[in-house]
Coordinates of C-alpha atoms in Angstrom, one line a residue:
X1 CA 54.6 20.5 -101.5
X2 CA 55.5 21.2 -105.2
X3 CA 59.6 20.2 -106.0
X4 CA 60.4 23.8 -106.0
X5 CA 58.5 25.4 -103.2
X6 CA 59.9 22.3 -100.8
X7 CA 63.5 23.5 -101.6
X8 CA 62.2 27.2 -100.9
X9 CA 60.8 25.7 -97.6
X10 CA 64.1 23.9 -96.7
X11 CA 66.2 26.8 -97.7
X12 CA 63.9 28.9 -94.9
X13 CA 64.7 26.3 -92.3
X14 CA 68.6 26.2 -92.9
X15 CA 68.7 29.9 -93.3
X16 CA 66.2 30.3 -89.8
X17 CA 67.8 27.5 -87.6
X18 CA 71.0 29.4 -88.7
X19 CA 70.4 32.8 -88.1
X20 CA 69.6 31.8 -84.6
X21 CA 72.7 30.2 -84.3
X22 CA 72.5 26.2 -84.7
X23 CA 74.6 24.6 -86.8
X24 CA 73.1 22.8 -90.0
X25 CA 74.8 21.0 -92.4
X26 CA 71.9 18.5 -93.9
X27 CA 68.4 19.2 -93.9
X28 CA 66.2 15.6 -94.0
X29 CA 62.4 15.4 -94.7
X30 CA 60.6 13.9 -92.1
X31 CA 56.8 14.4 -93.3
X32 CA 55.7 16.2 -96.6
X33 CA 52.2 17.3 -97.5
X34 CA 51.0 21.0 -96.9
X35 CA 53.7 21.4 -94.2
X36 CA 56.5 19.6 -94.0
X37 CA 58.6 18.4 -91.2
X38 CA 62.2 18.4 -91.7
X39 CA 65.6 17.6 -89.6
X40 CA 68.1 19.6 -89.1
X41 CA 71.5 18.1 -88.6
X42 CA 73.8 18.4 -86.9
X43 CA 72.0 20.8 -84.4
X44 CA 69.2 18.0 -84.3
X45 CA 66.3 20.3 -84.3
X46 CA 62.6 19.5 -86.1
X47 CA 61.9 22.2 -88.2
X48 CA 57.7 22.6 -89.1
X49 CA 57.5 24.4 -92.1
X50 CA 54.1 26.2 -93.2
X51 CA 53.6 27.9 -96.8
X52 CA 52.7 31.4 -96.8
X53 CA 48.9 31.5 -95.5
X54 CA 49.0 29.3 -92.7
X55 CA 51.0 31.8 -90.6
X56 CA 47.8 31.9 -88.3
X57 CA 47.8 28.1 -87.6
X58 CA 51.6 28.1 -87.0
X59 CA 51.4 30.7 -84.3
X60 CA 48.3 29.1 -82.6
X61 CA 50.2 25.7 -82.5
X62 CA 53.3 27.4 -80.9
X63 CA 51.1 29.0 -78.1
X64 CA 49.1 26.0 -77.8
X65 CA 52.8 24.0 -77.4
X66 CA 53.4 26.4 -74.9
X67 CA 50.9 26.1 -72.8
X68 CA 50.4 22.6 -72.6
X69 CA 54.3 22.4 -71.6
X70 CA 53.0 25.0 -68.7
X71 CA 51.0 22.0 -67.3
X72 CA 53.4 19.3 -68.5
X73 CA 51.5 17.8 -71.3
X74 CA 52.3 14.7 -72.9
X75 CA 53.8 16.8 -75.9
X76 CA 56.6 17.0 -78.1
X77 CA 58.1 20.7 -77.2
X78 CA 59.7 23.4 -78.6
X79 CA 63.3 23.5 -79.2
X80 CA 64.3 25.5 -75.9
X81 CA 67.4 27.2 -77.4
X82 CA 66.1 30.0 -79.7
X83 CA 62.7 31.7 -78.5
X84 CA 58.9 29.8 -78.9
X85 CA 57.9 31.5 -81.5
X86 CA 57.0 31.8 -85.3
X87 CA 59.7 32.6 -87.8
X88 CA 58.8 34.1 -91.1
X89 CA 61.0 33.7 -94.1
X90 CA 60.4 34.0 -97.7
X91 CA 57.0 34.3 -97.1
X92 CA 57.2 30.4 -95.0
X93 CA 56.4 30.2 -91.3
X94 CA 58.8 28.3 -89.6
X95 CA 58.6 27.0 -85.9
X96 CA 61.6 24.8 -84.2
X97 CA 61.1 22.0 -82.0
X98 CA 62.9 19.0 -80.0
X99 CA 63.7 16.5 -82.4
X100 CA 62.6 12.8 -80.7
X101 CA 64.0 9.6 -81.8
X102 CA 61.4 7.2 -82.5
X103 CA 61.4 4.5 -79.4
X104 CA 60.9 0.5 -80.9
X105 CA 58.4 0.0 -78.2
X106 CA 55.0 0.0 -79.8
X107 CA 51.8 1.7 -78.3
X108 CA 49.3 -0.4 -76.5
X109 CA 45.4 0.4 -76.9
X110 CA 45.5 0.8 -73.3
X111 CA 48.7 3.0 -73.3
X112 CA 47.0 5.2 -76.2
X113 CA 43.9 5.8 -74.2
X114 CA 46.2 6.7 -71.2
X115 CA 48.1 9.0 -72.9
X116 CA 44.7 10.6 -74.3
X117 CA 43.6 11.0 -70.8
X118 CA 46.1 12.7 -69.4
X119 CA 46.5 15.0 -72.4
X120 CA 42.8 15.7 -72.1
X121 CA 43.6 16.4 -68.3
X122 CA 46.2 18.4 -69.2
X123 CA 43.7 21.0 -71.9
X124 CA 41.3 21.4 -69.2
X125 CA 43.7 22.7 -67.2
X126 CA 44.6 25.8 -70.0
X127 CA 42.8 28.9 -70.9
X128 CA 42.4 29.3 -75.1
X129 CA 40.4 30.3 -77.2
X130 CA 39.7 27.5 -79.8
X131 CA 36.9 26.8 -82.7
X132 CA 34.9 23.9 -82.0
X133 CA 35.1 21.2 -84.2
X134 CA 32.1 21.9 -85.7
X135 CA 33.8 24.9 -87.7
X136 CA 36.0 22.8 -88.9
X137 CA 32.7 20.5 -90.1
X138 CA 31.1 23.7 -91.6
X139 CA 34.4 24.4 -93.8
X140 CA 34.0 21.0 -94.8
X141 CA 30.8 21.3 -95.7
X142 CA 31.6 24.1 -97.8
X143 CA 33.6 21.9 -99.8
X144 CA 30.7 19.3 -100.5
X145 CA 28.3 21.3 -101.5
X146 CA 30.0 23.5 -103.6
X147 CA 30.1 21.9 -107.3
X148 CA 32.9 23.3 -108.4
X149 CA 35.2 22.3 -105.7
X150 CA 34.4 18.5 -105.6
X151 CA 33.0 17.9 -109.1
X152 CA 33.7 14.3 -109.4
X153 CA 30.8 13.9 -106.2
X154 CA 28.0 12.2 -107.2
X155 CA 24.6 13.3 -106.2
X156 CA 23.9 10.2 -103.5
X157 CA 27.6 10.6 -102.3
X158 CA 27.5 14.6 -102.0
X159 CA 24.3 13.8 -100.0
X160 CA 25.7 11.7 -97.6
X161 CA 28.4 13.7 -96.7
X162 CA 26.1 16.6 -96.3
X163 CA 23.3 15.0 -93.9
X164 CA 26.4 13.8 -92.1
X165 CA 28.5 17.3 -91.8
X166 CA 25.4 18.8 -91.2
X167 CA 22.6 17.6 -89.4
X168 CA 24.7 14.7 -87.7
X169 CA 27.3 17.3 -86.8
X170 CA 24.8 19.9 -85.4
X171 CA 22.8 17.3 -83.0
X172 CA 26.2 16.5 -81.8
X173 CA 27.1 20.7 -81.4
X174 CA 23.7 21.1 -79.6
X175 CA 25.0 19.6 -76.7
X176 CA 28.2 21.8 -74.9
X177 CA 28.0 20.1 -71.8
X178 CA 30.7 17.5 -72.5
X179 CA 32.9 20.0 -74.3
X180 CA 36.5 20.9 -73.3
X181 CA 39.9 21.5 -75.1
X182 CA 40.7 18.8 -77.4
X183 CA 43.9 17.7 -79.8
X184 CA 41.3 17.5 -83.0
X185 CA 43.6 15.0 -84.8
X186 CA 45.3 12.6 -81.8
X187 CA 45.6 9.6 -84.6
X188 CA 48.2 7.4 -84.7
X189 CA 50.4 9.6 -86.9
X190 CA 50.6 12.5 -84.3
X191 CA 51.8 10.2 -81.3
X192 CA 55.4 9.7 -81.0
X193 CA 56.7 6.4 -79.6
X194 CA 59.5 8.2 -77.5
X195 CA 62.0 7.3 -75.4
X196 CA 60.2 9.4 -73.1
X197 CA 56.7 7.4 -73.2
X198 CA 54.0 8.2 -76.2
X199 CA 53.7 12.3 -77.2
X200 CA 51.5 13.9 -78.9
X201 CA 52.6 16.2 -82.1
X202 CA 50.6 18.4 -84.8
X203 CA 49.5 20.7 -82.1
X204 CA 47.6 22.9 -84.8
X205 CA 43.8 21.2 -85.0
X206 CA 43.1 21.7 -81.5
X207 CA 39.6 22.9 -80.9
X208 CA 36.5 22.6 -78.7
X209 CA 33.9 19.0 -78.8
X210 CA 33.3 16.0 -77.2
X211 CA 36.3 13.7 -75.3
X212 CA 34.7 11.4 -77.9
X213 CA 35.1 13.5 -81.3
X214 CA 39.3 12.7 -80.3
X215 CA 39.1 9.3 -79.4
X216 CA 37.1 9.4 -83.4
X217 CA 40.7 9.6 -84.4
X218 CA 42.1 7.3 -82.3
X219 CA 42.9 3.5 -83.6
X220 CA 40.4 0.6 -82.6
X221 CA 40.2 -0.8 -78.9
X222 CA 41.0 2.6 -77.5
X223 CA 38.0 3.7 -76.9
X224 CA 37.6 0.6 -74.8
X225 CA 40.2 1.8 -72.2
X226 CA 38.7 6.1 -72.0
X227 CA 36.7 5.6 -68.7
X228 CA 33.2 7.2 -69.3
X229 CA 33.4 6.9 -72.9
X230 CA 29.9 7.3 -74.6
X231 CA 30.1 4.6 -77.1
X232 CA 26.6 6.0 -79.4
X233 CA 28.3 9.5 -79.1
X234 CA 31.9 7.9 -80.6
X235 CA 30.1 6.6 -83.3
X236 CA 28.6 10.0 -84.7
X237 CA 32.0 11.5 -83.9
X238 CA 33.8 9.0 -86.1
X239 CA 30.8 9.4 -89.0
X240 CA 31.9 13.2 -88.7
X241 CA 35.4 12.7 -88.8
X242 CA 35.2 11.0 -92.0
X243 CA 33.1 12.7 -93.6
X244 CA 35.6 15.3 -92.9
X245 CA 38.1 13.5 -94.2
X246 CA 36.4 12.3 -97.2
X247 CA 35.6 16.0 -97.9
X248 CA 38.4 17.2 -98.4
X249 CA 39.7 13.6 -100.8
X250 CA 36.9 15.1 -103.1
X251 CA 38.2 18.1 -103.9
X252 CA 39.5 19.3 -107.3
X253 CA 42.7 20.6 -105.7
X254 CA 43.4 17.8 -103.1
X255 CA 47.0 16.0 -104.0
X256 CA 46.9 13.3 -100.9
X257 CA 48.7 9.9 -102.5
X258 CA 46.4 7.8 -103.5
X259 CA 43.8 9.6 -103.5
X260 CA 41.3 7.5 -105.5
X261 CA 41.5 5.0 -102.8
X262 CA 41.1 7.0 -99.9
X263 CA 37.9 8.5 -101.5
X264 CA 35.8 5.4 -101.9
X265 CA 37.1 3.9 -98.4
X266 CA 36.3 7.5 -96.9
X267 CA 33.0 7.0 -97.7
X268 CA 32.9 3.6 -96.5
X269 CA 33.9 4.5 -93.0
X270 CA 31.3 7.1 -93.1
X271 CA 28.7 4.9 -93.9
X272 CA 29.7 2.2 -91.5
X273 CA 30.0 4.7 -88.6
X274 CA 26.2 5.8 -89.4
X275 CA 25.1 2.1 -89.4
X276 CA 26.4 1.8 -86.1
X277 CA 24.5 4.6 -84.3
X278 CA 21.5 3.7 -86.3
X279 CA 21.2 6.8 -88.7
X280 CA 21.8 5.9 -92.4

């Protein structure tokens, strides 16, 4: 976030966490970037902060969060001493949840795929309604091929990313029979090493695909360890998932640090990931 709408965002958290009784004297910034994460202290609560427009997203993550705790999810929950909900203030939606204190035990390839599996157990067991992830690939694709939006594209590049959000995407789509509830982002930065085992956070990107379209996400050698695992299926995933990700480093109004880097190894990925299930 701009300097000035962060301290409107940490003002709502203060004034929210405090209105509902919990005690905060420092506010600390855990994560930064369209939402931010902040700590509350003394009253040890993580506060998720959403600018105004993603009020939609921050109630879906809450009942997802909810649900998944029904069934006893590997997921960091909501702070159980105000109600599970969505706060609005100043325009900011602001959700509270249990503040976990990173563990120094480090997460195993085979851990990670465990962890994956039982979350993955754990969505098939809940009732939501969820895109699939190929809306999130058609939003994407939006971006691409819109000129204006991603300018600095050139024509081989835009092309790439469009075969790949689009035609690899779709073939992938065609096929429902593998589909379930997934995370939509379970990479490394969304699973806490916690004192009680590996959670997952971020809550908000779930959605409909594959098993294989969230182990795209996942770190290398995980994949190895997710029984049934179709490894030509992972591949496209992964070329998706990149492209999705390089997508949105092309646009005119991205602000992700070092940017310039992450478009031309975004690209990369998603040409490596094609060469591996044979369609570049």
């Amino acid at each position: 976030m701009e300097p000035a709408e962060l301290r409107r965002a940490v003002e709502a958290a203060r004034a929210t966490a405090t209105e509902l009784g919990l005690r905060v004297d420092d506010v600390v910034v855990v994560h930064d970037s369209d939402r931010v994460a902040l700590r509350l202290l003394p009253c040890d609560v993580l506060a998720r902060v959403a600018p105004p427009g993603q009020l939609a997203d921050s109630a879906f993550e809450v009942e997802v969060a909810r649900r998944l705790a029904a069934v006893d999810a590997p997921v960091g929950g909501l702070d159980p001493r105000v109600e599970p909900r969505v706060y609005v203030r100043d325009g900011f939606a602001v959700s509270l949840w249990i503040y976990y204190a990173p563990a120094a035990a480090q997460i195993t390839p085979a851990a990670y795929a465990d962890v994956l599996m039982r979350q993955h157990a754990a969505l098939r067991r809940v009732e939501l309604d969820a895109p699939h992830f190929t809306d999130r690939a058609a939003r994407a694709l939006r971006e691409v091929t819109d000129r204006e939006r991603s300018p600095d594209l050139s024509d081989a590049d835009r092309d790439l990313l469009a075969r790949t959000l689009g035609e690899v995407s779709a073939a992938i789509g065609a096929d429902r029979s593998r589909d379930q509830l997934l995370h939509g982002e379970p990479h490394e930065g969304n699973l806490l090493a916690t004192e009680r085992g590996p959670l997952f956070v971020d809550l908000a990107t779930c959605c409909r695909g594959p098993v294989e379209f969230d182990l795209a996400h996942a770190p290398d050698g995980v994949a190895e360890h997710y029984a049934g695992a179709d490894p030509d299926l992972l591949h496209r995933c992964r070329a998706v998932d990149w492209a999705m990700f390089a997508a949105w480093r092309w646009r005119r109004a991205d602000r992700m640090p070092d940017r310039d880097r992450w478009r031309t190894e975004g690209l990369a990925l998603v040409r490596a990931s094609l060469d591996l299930c044979g369609r570049a």
